[in-house]
């Protein structure tokens, strides 16, 4: 099975950046190599795992009703926090009503459990009713969604492989750059559907709604974005058919392309592997007719550190060596 990690890993991304105060931060990748077997056209669509690979996952310690700690994945693309069925049974949590859980590729019914207190870093969720999913689907004790992240700052330190949740320091205004560190570049964000959305985002020159989804291994654009990109290009770009496989086993048809330019405020990424698919979540948000993209871990981990500031409504990218990026050269 070809995963997004396989595709991104073969591109050999390198960095070229000037001073954060005056220049756009740019990630460059070499042109496509037609002989690369990972990019060869296939007779059958390729299955892509829509979840994070284990090597990409950073967890945070969480206590449930004073017990723990337990390892939870932070998923800024999830509406609600989730606990594994196995952990709920171990803690003897009282069961609640069944609910419908909407994911990237589809939806499924799920039981719930009543939780008195969930503590993660400096944030607390009280009297919650959380859906239950099997450990084999989550591959963790649970995940933290945007219900517990409102007003918080999620710090993903990819260089040190450390994740932290702390209180937001609030909006630092329209300066566009966090002057606490010369390598930090702040990008303004809005809050839509409870998620951080990059205000000024463009894919191949097309303005779109870009949602930060830390729980997705790769970035995914919808069909409306694919059509808008096609209209802007003088000739079609190489692509290949794929099928996205979600955690629940659901399959969604799509296509894989290399996008030559992705812009998020003052941050620019060249030659980004991107999947285009009309996912269930885009339909759930009524975004089928509006260009939109989920920005996944493949983009986030290019940076040394990424701070998702829900309280200050901004995303701060620290230029440097991330998980998939060589040493920064000025």
PDB file of N, CA, C and O in Angstrom, residues 46-103:
ATOM      1  N   UNK A  46      -4.708   3.416  -6.372  1.00  0.00           N
ATOM      2  CA  UNK A  46      -3.884   3.075  -5.216  1.00  0.00           C
ATOM      3  C   UNK A  46      -4.637   3.406  -3.948  1.00  0.00           C
ATOM      4  O   UNK A  46      -5.281   4.452  -3.845  1.00  0.00           O
ATOM      5  N   UNK A  47      -4.563   2.529  -2.970  1.00  0.00           N
ATOM      6  CA  UNK A  47      -5.204   2.777  -1.692  1.00  0.00           C
ATOM      7  C   UNK A  47      -4.295   3.635  -0.821  1.00  0.00           C
ATOM      8  O   UNK A  47      -3.106   3.350  -0.677  1.00  0.00           O
ATOM      9  N   UNK A  48      -4.854   4.673  -0.258  1.00  0.00           N
ATOM     10  CA  UNK A  48      -4.089   5.576   0.592  1.00  0.00           C
ATOM     11  C   UNK A  48      -4.701   5.599   1.982  1.00  0.00           C
ATOM     12  O   UNK A  48      -5.896   5.835   2.127  1.00  0.00           O
ATOM     13  N   UNK A  49      -3.904   5.353   2.988  1.00  0.00           N
ATOM     14  CA  UNK A  49      -4.387   5.404   4.355  1.00  0.00           C
ATOM     15  C   UNK A  49      -4.571   6.862   4.750  1.00  0.00           C
ATOM     16  O   UNK A  49      -3.637   7.646   4.722  1.00  0.00           O
ATOM     17  N   UNK A  50      -5.791   7.240   5.125  1.00  0.00           N
ATOM     18  CA  UNK A  50      -6.082   8.644   5.419  1.00  0.00           C
ATOM     19  C   UNK A  50      -5.624   9.068   6.798  1.00  0.00           C
ATOM     20  O   UNK A  50      -5.710  10.229   7.145  1.00  0.00           O
ATOM     21  N   UNK A  51      -5.141   8.127   7.612  1.00  0.00           N
ATOM     22  CA  UNK A  51      -4.716   8.467   8.959  1.00  0.00           C
ATOM     23  C   UNK A  51      -3.219   8.703   9.039  1.00  0.00           C
ATOM     24  O   UNK A  51      -2.475   8.496   8.088  1.00  0.00           O
ATOM     25  N   UNK A  52      -2.771   9.121  10.207  1.00  0.00           N
ATOM     26  CA  UNK A  52      -1.352   9.343  10.435  1.00  0.00           C
ATOM     27  C   UNK A  52      -0.606   8.025  10.554  1.00  0.00           C
ATOM     28  O   UNK A  52      -1.089   7.071  11.159  1.00  0.00           O
ATOM     29  N   UNK A  53       0.589   7.964   9.977  1.00  0.00           N
ATOM     30  CA  UNK A  53       1.476   6.847  10.250  1.00  0.00           C
ATOM     31  C   UNK A  53       2.002   6.978  11.682  1.00  0.00           C
ATOM     32  O   UNK A  53       2.097   8.080  12.233  1.00  0.00           O
ATOM     33  N   UNK A  54       2.370   5.843  12.284  1.00  0.00           N
ATOM     34  CA  UNK A  54       2.827   5.863  13.669  1.00  0.00           C
ATOM     35  C   UNK A  54       4.026   6.786  13.860  1.00  0.00           C
ATOM     36  O   UNK A  54       4.166   7.432  14.898  1.00  0.00           O
ATOM     37  N   UNK A  55       4.900   6.872  12.842  1.00  0.00           N
ATOM     38  CA  UNK A  55       6.092   7.712  12.969  1.00  0.00           C
ATOM     39  C   UNK A  55       5.747   9.192  12.987  1.00  0.00           C
ATOM     40  O   UNK A  55       6.545  10.015  13.429  1.00  0.00           O
ATOM     41  N   UNK A  56       4.557   9.561  12.478  1.00  0.00           N
ATOM     42  CA  UNK A  56       4.152  10.964  12.425  1.00  0.00           C
ATOM     43  C   UNK A  56       3.412  11.413  13.681  1.00  0.00           C
ATOM     44  O   UNK A  56       3.204  12.602  13.884  1.00  0.00           O
ATOM     45  N   UNK A  57       2.978  10.487  14.497  1.00  0.00           N
ATOM     46  CA  UNK A  57       2.057  10.799  15.582  1.00  0.00           C
ATOM     47  C   UNK A  57       2.811  11.326  16.798  1.00  0.00           C
ATOM     48  O   UNK A  57       3.748  10.716  17.282  1.00  0.00           O
ATOM     49  N   UNK A  58       2.379  12.469  17.280  1.00  0.00           N
ATOM     50  CA  UNK A  58       2.867  12.986  18.552  1.00  0.00           C
ATOM     51  C   UNK A  58       1.685  13.012  19.502  1.00  0.00           C
ATOM     52  O   UNK A  58       0.620  13.522  19.173  1.00  0.00           O
ATOM     53  N   UNK A  59       1.873  12.445  20.678  1.00  0.00           N
ATOM     54  CA  UNK A  59       0.783  12.354  21.638  1.00  0.00           C
ATOM     55  C   UNK A  59       1.034  13.274  22.825  1.00  0.00           C
ATOM     56  O   UNK A  59       2.157  13.723  23.067  1.00  0.00           O
ATOM     57  N   UNK A  60      -0.047  13.555  23.543  1.00  0.00           N
ATOM     58  CA  UNK A  60       0.041  14.362  24.748  1.00  0.00           C
ATOM     59  C   UNK A  60      -0.564  13.551  25.886  1.00  0.00           C
ATOM     60  O   UNK A  60      -1.486  12.754  25.682  1.00  0.00           O
ATOM     61  N   UNK A  61      -0.033  13.732  27.093  1.00  0.00           N
ATOM     62  CA  UNK A  61      -0.532  12.997  28.249  1.00  0.00           C
ATOM     63  C   UNK A  61      -1.839  13.613  28.746  1.00  0.00           C
ATOM     64  O   UNK A  61      -1.936  14.831  28.929  1.00  0.00           O
ATOM     65  N   UNK A  62      -2.831  12.770  28.947  1.00  0.00           N
ATOM     66  CA  UNK A  62      -4.166  13.195  29.346  1.00  0.00           C
ATOM     67  C   UNK A  62      -4.600  12.392  30.569  1.00  0.00           C
ATOM     68  O   UNK A  62      -4.342  11.185  30.647  1.00  0.00           O
ATOM     69  N   UNK A  63      -5.237  13.055  31.515  1.00  0.00           N
ATOM     70  CA  UNK A  63      -5.835  12.352  32.648  1.00  0.00           C
ATOM     71  C   UNK A  63      -7.344  12.353  32.503  1.00  0.00           C
ATOM     72  O   UNK A  63      -7.934  13.337  32.052  1.00  0.00           O
ATOM     73  N   UNK A  64      -7.961  11.242  32.854  1.00  0.00           N
ATOM     74  CA  UNK A  64      -9.416  11.071  32.782  1.00  0.00           C
ATOM     75  C   UNK A  64      -9.930  10.817  34.199  1.00  0.00           C
ATOM     76  O   UNK A  64      -9.540   9.831  34.833  1.00  0.00           O
ATOM     77  N   UNK A  65     -10.759  11.732  34.703  1.00  0.00           N
ATOM     78  CA  UNK A  65     -11.318  11.594  36.054  1.00  0.00           C
ATOM     79  C   UNK A  65     -10.229  11.343  37.094  1.00  0.00           C
ATOM     80  O   UNK A  65     -10.379  10.521  38.007  1.00  0.00           O
ATOM     81  N   UNK A  66      -9.099  12.032  36.913  1.00  0.00           N
ATOM     82  CA  UNK A  66      -8.004  11.921  37.865  1.00  0.00           C
ATOM     83  C   UNK A  66      -7.106  10.718  37.664  1.00  0.00           C
ATOM     84  O   UNK A  66      -6.136  10.542  38.408  1.00  0.00           O
ATOM     85  N   UNK A  67      -7.379   9.878  36.693  1.00  0.00           N
ATOM     86  CA  UNK A  67      -6.557   8.702  36.434  1.00  0.00           C
ATOM     87  C   UNK A  67      -5.735   8.910  35.168  1.00  0.00           C
ATOM     88  O   UNK A  67      -6.121   9.617  34.255  1.00  0.00           O
ATOM     89  N   UNK A  68      -4.604   8.263  35.118  1.00  0.00           N
ATOM     90  CA  UNK A  68      -3.721   8.368  33.971  1.00  0.00           C
ATOM     91  C   UNK A  68      -2.281   8.543  34.393  1.00  0.00           C
ATOM     92  O   UNK A  68      -1.926   8.206  35.522  1.00  0.00           O
ATOM     93  N   UNK A  69      -1.414   9.039  33.525  1.00  0.00           N
ATOM     94  CA  UNK A  69      -1.764   9.644  32.226  1.00  0.00           C
ATOM     95  C   UNK A  69      -1.967   8.609  31.126  1.00  0.00           C
ATOM     96  O   UNK A  69      -1.450   7.505  31.182  1.00  0.00           O
ATOM     97  N   UNK A  70      -2.735   9.045  30.101  1.00  0.00           N
ATOM     98  CA  UNK A  70      -2.985   8.244  28.921  1.00  0.00           C
ATOM     99  C   UNK A  70      -2.531   9.039  27.697  1.00  0.00           C
ATOM    100  O   UNK A  70      -2.507  10.270  27.716  1.00  0.00           O
ATOM    101  N   UNK A  71      -2.156   8.326  26.653  1.00  0.00           N
ATOM    102  CA  UNK A  71      -1.632   8.966  25.442  1.00  0.00           C
ATOM    103  C   UNK A  71      -2.764   9.270  24.463  1.00  0.00           C
ATOM    104  O   UNK A  71      -3.418   8.344  23.963  1.00  0.00           O
ATOM    105  N   UNK A  72      -2.971  10.567  24.186  1.00  0.00           N
ATOM    106  CA  UNK A  72      -3.991  11.010  23.239  1.00  0.00           C
ATOM    107  C   UNK A  72      -3.317  11.740  22.078  1.00  0.00           C
ATOM    108  O   UNK A  72      -2.335  12.463  22.264  1.00  0.00           O
ATOM    109  N   UNK A  73      -3.856  11.561  20.880  1.00  0.00           N
ATOM    110  CA  UNK A  73      -3.402  12.285  19.698  1.00  0.00           C
ATOM    111  C   UNK A  73      -4.203  13.574  19.582  1.00  0.00           C
ATOM    112  O   UNK A  73      -5.422  13.573  19.785  1.00  0.00           O
ATOM    113  N   UNK A  74      -3.553  14.688  19.271  1.00  0.00           N
ATOM    114  CA  UNK A  74      -4.247  15.952  19.037  1.00  0.00           C
ATOM    115  C   UNK A  74      -4.677  16.022  17.577  1.00  0.00           C
ATOM    116  O   UNK A  74      -3.838  15.958  16.675  1.00  0.00           O
ATOM    117  N   UNK A  75      -5.978  16.124  17.365  1.00  0.00           N
ATOM    118  CA  UNK A  75      -6.532  16.121  16.007  1.00  0.00           C
ATOM    119  C   UNK A  75      -7.372  17.381  15.816  1.00  0.00           C
ATOM    120  O   UNK A  75      -8.539  17.428  16.204  1.00  0.00           O
ATOM    121  N   UNK A  76      -6.774  18.411  15.202  1.00  0.00           N
ATOM    122  CA  UNK A  76      -7.485  19.679  15.005  1.00  0.00           C
ATOM    123  C   UNK A  76      -8.515  19.590  13.886  1.00  0.00           C
ATOM    124  O   UNK A  76      -9.195  20.575  13.603  1.00  0.00           O
ATOM    125  N   UNK A  77      -8.650  18.440  13.255  1.00  0.00           N
ATOM    126  CA  UNK A  77      -9.688  18.246  12.254  1.00  0.00           C
ATOM    127  C   UNK A  77     -10.917  17.555  12.810  1.00  0.00           C
ATOM    128  O   UNK A  77     -11.886  17.347  12.084  1.00  0.00           O
ATOM    129  N   UNK A  78     -10.890  17.204  14.096  1.00  0.00           N
ATOM    130  CA  UNK A  78     -11.998  16.479  14.710  1.00  0.00           C
ATOM    131  C   UNK A  78     -12.892  17.427  15.503  1.00  0.00           C
ATOM    132  O   UNK A  78     -12.395  18.268  16.262  1.00  0.00           O
ATOM    133  N   UNK A  79     -14.206  17.272  15.334  1.00  0.00           N
ATOM    134  CA  UNK A  79     -15.154  18.096  16.077  1.00  0.00           C
ATOM    135  C   UNK A  79     -15.075  17.840  17.571  1.00  0.00           C
ATOM    136  O   UNK A  79     -15.129  18.766  18.378  1.00  0.00           O
ATOM    137  N   UNK A  80     -14.992  16.567  17.937  1.00  0.00           N
ATOM    138  CA  UNK A  80     -15.090  16.192  19.335  1.00  0.00           C
ATOM    139  C   UNK A  80     -13.933  15.290  19.726  1.00  0.00           C
ATOM    140  O   UNK A  80     -13.401  14.534  18.907  1.00  0.00           O
ATOM    141  N   UNK A  81     -13.584  15.359  20.996  1.00  0.00           N
ATOM    142  CA  UNK A  81     -12.591  14.440  21.530  1.00  0.00           C
ATOM    143  C   UNK A  81     -13.201  13.050  21.616  1.00  0.00           C
ATOM    144  O   UNK A  81     -14.411  12.881  21.752  1.00  0.00           O
ATOM    145  N   UNK A  82     -12.350  12.042  21.522  1.00  0.00           N
ATOM    146  CA  UNK A  82     -12.792  10.653  21.468  1.00  0.00           C
ATOM    147  C   UNK A  82     -11.948   9.825  22.423  1.00  0.00           C
ATOM    148  O   UNK A  82     -10.743  10.077  22.589  1.00  0.00           O
ATOM    149  N   UNK A  83     -12.572   8.828  23.049  1.00  0.00           N
ATOM    150  CA  UNK A  83     -11.873   7.888  23.914  1.00  0.00           C
ATOM    151  C   UNK A  83     -11.991   6.498  23.308  1.00  0.00           C
ATOM    152  O   UNK A  83     -13.029   6.149  22.723  1.00  0.00           O
ATOM    153  N   UNK A  84     -10.956   5.706  23.448  1.00  0.00           N
ATOM    154  CA  UNK A  84     -11.039   4.344  22.931  1.00  0.00           C
ATOM    155  C   UNK A  84     -11.998   3.523  23.778  1.00  0.00           C
ATOM    156  O   UNK A  84     -12.162   3.748  24.985  1.00  0.00           O
ATOM    157  N   UNK A  85     -12.641   2.566  23.126  1.00  0.00           N
ATOM    158  CA  UNK A  85     -13.569   1.675  23.820  1.00  0.00           C
ATOM    159  C   UNK A  85     -12.856   0.940  24.947  1.00  0.00           C
ATOM    160  O   UNK A  85     -13.368   0.803  26.065  1.00  0.00           O
ATOM    161  N   UNK A  86     -11.629   0.510  24.675  1.00  0.00           N
ATOM    162  CA  UNK A  86     -10.875  -0.253  25.661  1.00  0.00           C
ATOM    163  C   UNK A  86     -10.574   0.572  26.903  1.00  0.00           C
ATOM    164  O   UNK A  86     -10.684   0.075  28.035  1.00  0.00           O
ATOM    165  N   UNK A  87     -10.211   1.865  26.725  1.00  0.00           N
ATOM    166  CA  UNK A  87      -9.917   2.708  27.878  1.00  0.00           C
ATOM    167  C   UNK A  87     -11.188   3.008  28.667  1.00  0.00           C
ATOM    168  O   UNK A  87     -11.183   3.003  29.908  1.00  0.00           O
ATOM    169  N   UNK A  88     -12.287   3.250  27.977  1.00  0.00           N
ATOM    170  CA  UNK A  88     -13.554   3.507  28.664  1.00  0.00           C
ATOM    171  C   UNK A  88     -13.970   2.311  29.513  1.00  0.00           C
ATOM    172  O   UNK A  88     -14.453   2.469  30.646  1.00  0.00           O
ATOM    173  N   UNK A  89     -13.766   1.104  28.979  1.00  0.00           N
ATOM    174  CA  UNK A  89     -14.096  -0.097  29.746  1.00  0.00           C
ATOM    175  C   UNK A  89     -13.184  -0.249  30.960  1.00  0.00           C
ATOM    176  O   UNK A  89     -13.633  -0.638  32.049  1.00  0.00           O
ATOM    177  N   UNK A  90     -11.897   0.067  30.776  1.00  0.00           N
ATOM    178  CA  UNK A  90     -10.948  -0.057  31.884  1.00  0.00           C
ATOM    179  C   UNK A  90     -11.282   0.905  33.013  1.00  0.00           C
ATOM    180  O   UNK A  90     -11.122   0.582  34.199  1.00  0.00           O
ATOM    181  N   UNK A  91     -11.762   2.111  32.650  1.00  0.00           N
ATOM    182  CA  UNK A  91     -12.084   3.123  33.651  1.00  0.00           C
ATOM    183  C   UNK A  91     -13.520   3.008  34.161  1.00  0.00           C
ATOM    184  O   UNK A  91     -13.941   3.801  35.007  1.00  0.00           O
ATOM    185  N   UNK A  92     -14.261   2.047  33.613  1.00  0.00           N
ATOM    186  CA  UNK A  92     -15.655   1.832  34.019  1.00  0.00           C
ATOM    187  C   UNK A  92     -16.495   3.104  33.844  1.00  0.00           C
ATOM    188  O   UNK A  92     -17.309   3.466  34.711  1.00  0.00           O
ATOM    189  N   UNK A  93     -16.304   3.769  32.706  1.00  0.00           N
ATOM    190  CA  UNK A  93     -17.046   4.998  32.455  1.00  0.00           C
ATOM    191  C   UNK A  93     -18.501   4.677  32.128  1.00  0.00           C
ATOM    192  O   UNK A  93     -18.778   3.754  31.357  1.00  0.00           O
ATOM    193  N   UNK A  94     -19.457   5.421  32.690  1.00  0.00           N
ATOM    194  CA  UNK A  94     -20.867   5.182  32.374  1.00  0.00           C
ATOM    195  C   UNK A  94     -21.170   5.519  30.918  1.00  0.00           C
ATOM    196  O   UNK A  94     -20.679   6.515  30.382  1.00  0.00           O
ATOM    197  N   UNK A  95     -21.982   4.675  30.285  1.00  0.00           N
ATOM    198  CA  UNK A  95     -22.294   4.856  28.884  1.00  0.00           C
ATOM    199  C   UNK A  95     -23.402   5.885  28.685  1.00  0.00           C
ATOM    200  O   UNK A  95     -24.313   6.012  29.509  1.00  0.00           O
ATOM    201  N   UNK A  96     -23.302   6.603  27.555  1.00  0.00           N
ATOM    202  CA  UNK A  96     -24.310   7.579  27.182  1.00  0.00           C
ATOM    203  C   UNK A  96     -25.027   7.132  25.918  1.00  0.00           C
ATOM    204  O   UNK A  96     -24.895   5.986  25.478  1.00  0.00           O
ATOM    205  N   UNK A  97     -25.763   8.026  25.298  1.00  0.00           N
ATOM    206  CA  UNK A  97     -26.510   7.677  24.080  1.00  0.00           C
ATOM    207  C   UNK A  97     -25.581   7.493  22.888  1.00  0.00           C
ATOM    208  O   UNK A  97     -24.475   8.029  22.852  1.00  0.00           O
ATOM    209  N   UNK A  98     -26.038   6.742  21.902  1.00  0.00           N
ATOM    210  CA  UNK A  98     -25.282   6.583  20.662  1.00  0.00           C
ATOM    211  C   UNK A  98     -25.344   7.886  19.858  1.00  0.00           C
ATOM    212  O   UNK A  98     -26.344   8.620  19.906  1.00  0.00           O
ATOM    213  N   UNK A  99     -24.274   8.176  19.123  1.00  0.00           N
ATOM    214  CA  UNK A  99     -24.197   9.376  18.291  1.00  0.00           C
ATOM    215  C   UNK A  99     -23.648   8.987  16.923  1.00  0.00           C
ATOM    216  O   UNK A  99     -23.167   7.874  16.723  1.00  0.00           O
ATOM    217  N   UNK A 100     -23.724   9.927  15.991  1.00  0.00           N
ATOM    218  CA  UNK A 100     -23.106   9.762  14.676  1.00  0.00           C
ATOM    219  C   UNK A 100     -21.792  10.530  14.660  1.00  0.00           C
ATOM    220  O   UNK A 100     -21.759  11.731  14.939  1.00  0.00           O
ATOM    221  N   UNK A 101     -20.712   9.831  14.357  1.00  0.00           N
ATOM    222  CA  UNK A 101     -19.387  10.451  14.277  1.00  0.00           C
ATOM    223  C   UNK A 101     -19.055  10.691  12.817  1.00  0.00           C
ATOM    224  O   UNK A 101     -19.044   9.752  12.011  1.00  0.00           O
ATOM    225  N   UNK A 102     -18.798  11.951  12.462  1.00  0.00           N
ATOM    226  CA  UNK A 102     -18.449  12.312  11.085  1.00  0.00           C
ATOM    227  C   UNK A 102     -16.932  12.403  10.957  1.00  0.00           C
ATOM    228  O   UNK A 102     -16.276  13.116  11.725  1.00  0.00           O
ATOM    229  N   UNK A 103     -16.390  11.678   9.999  1.00  0.00           N
ATOM    230  CA  UNK A 103     -14.964  11.707   9.745  1.00  0.00           C
ATOM    231  C   UNK A 103     -14.665  12.268   8.378  1.00  0.00           C
ATOM    232  O   UNK A 103     -15.555  12.738   7.665  1.00  0.00           O
TER     233      UNK A 103
END
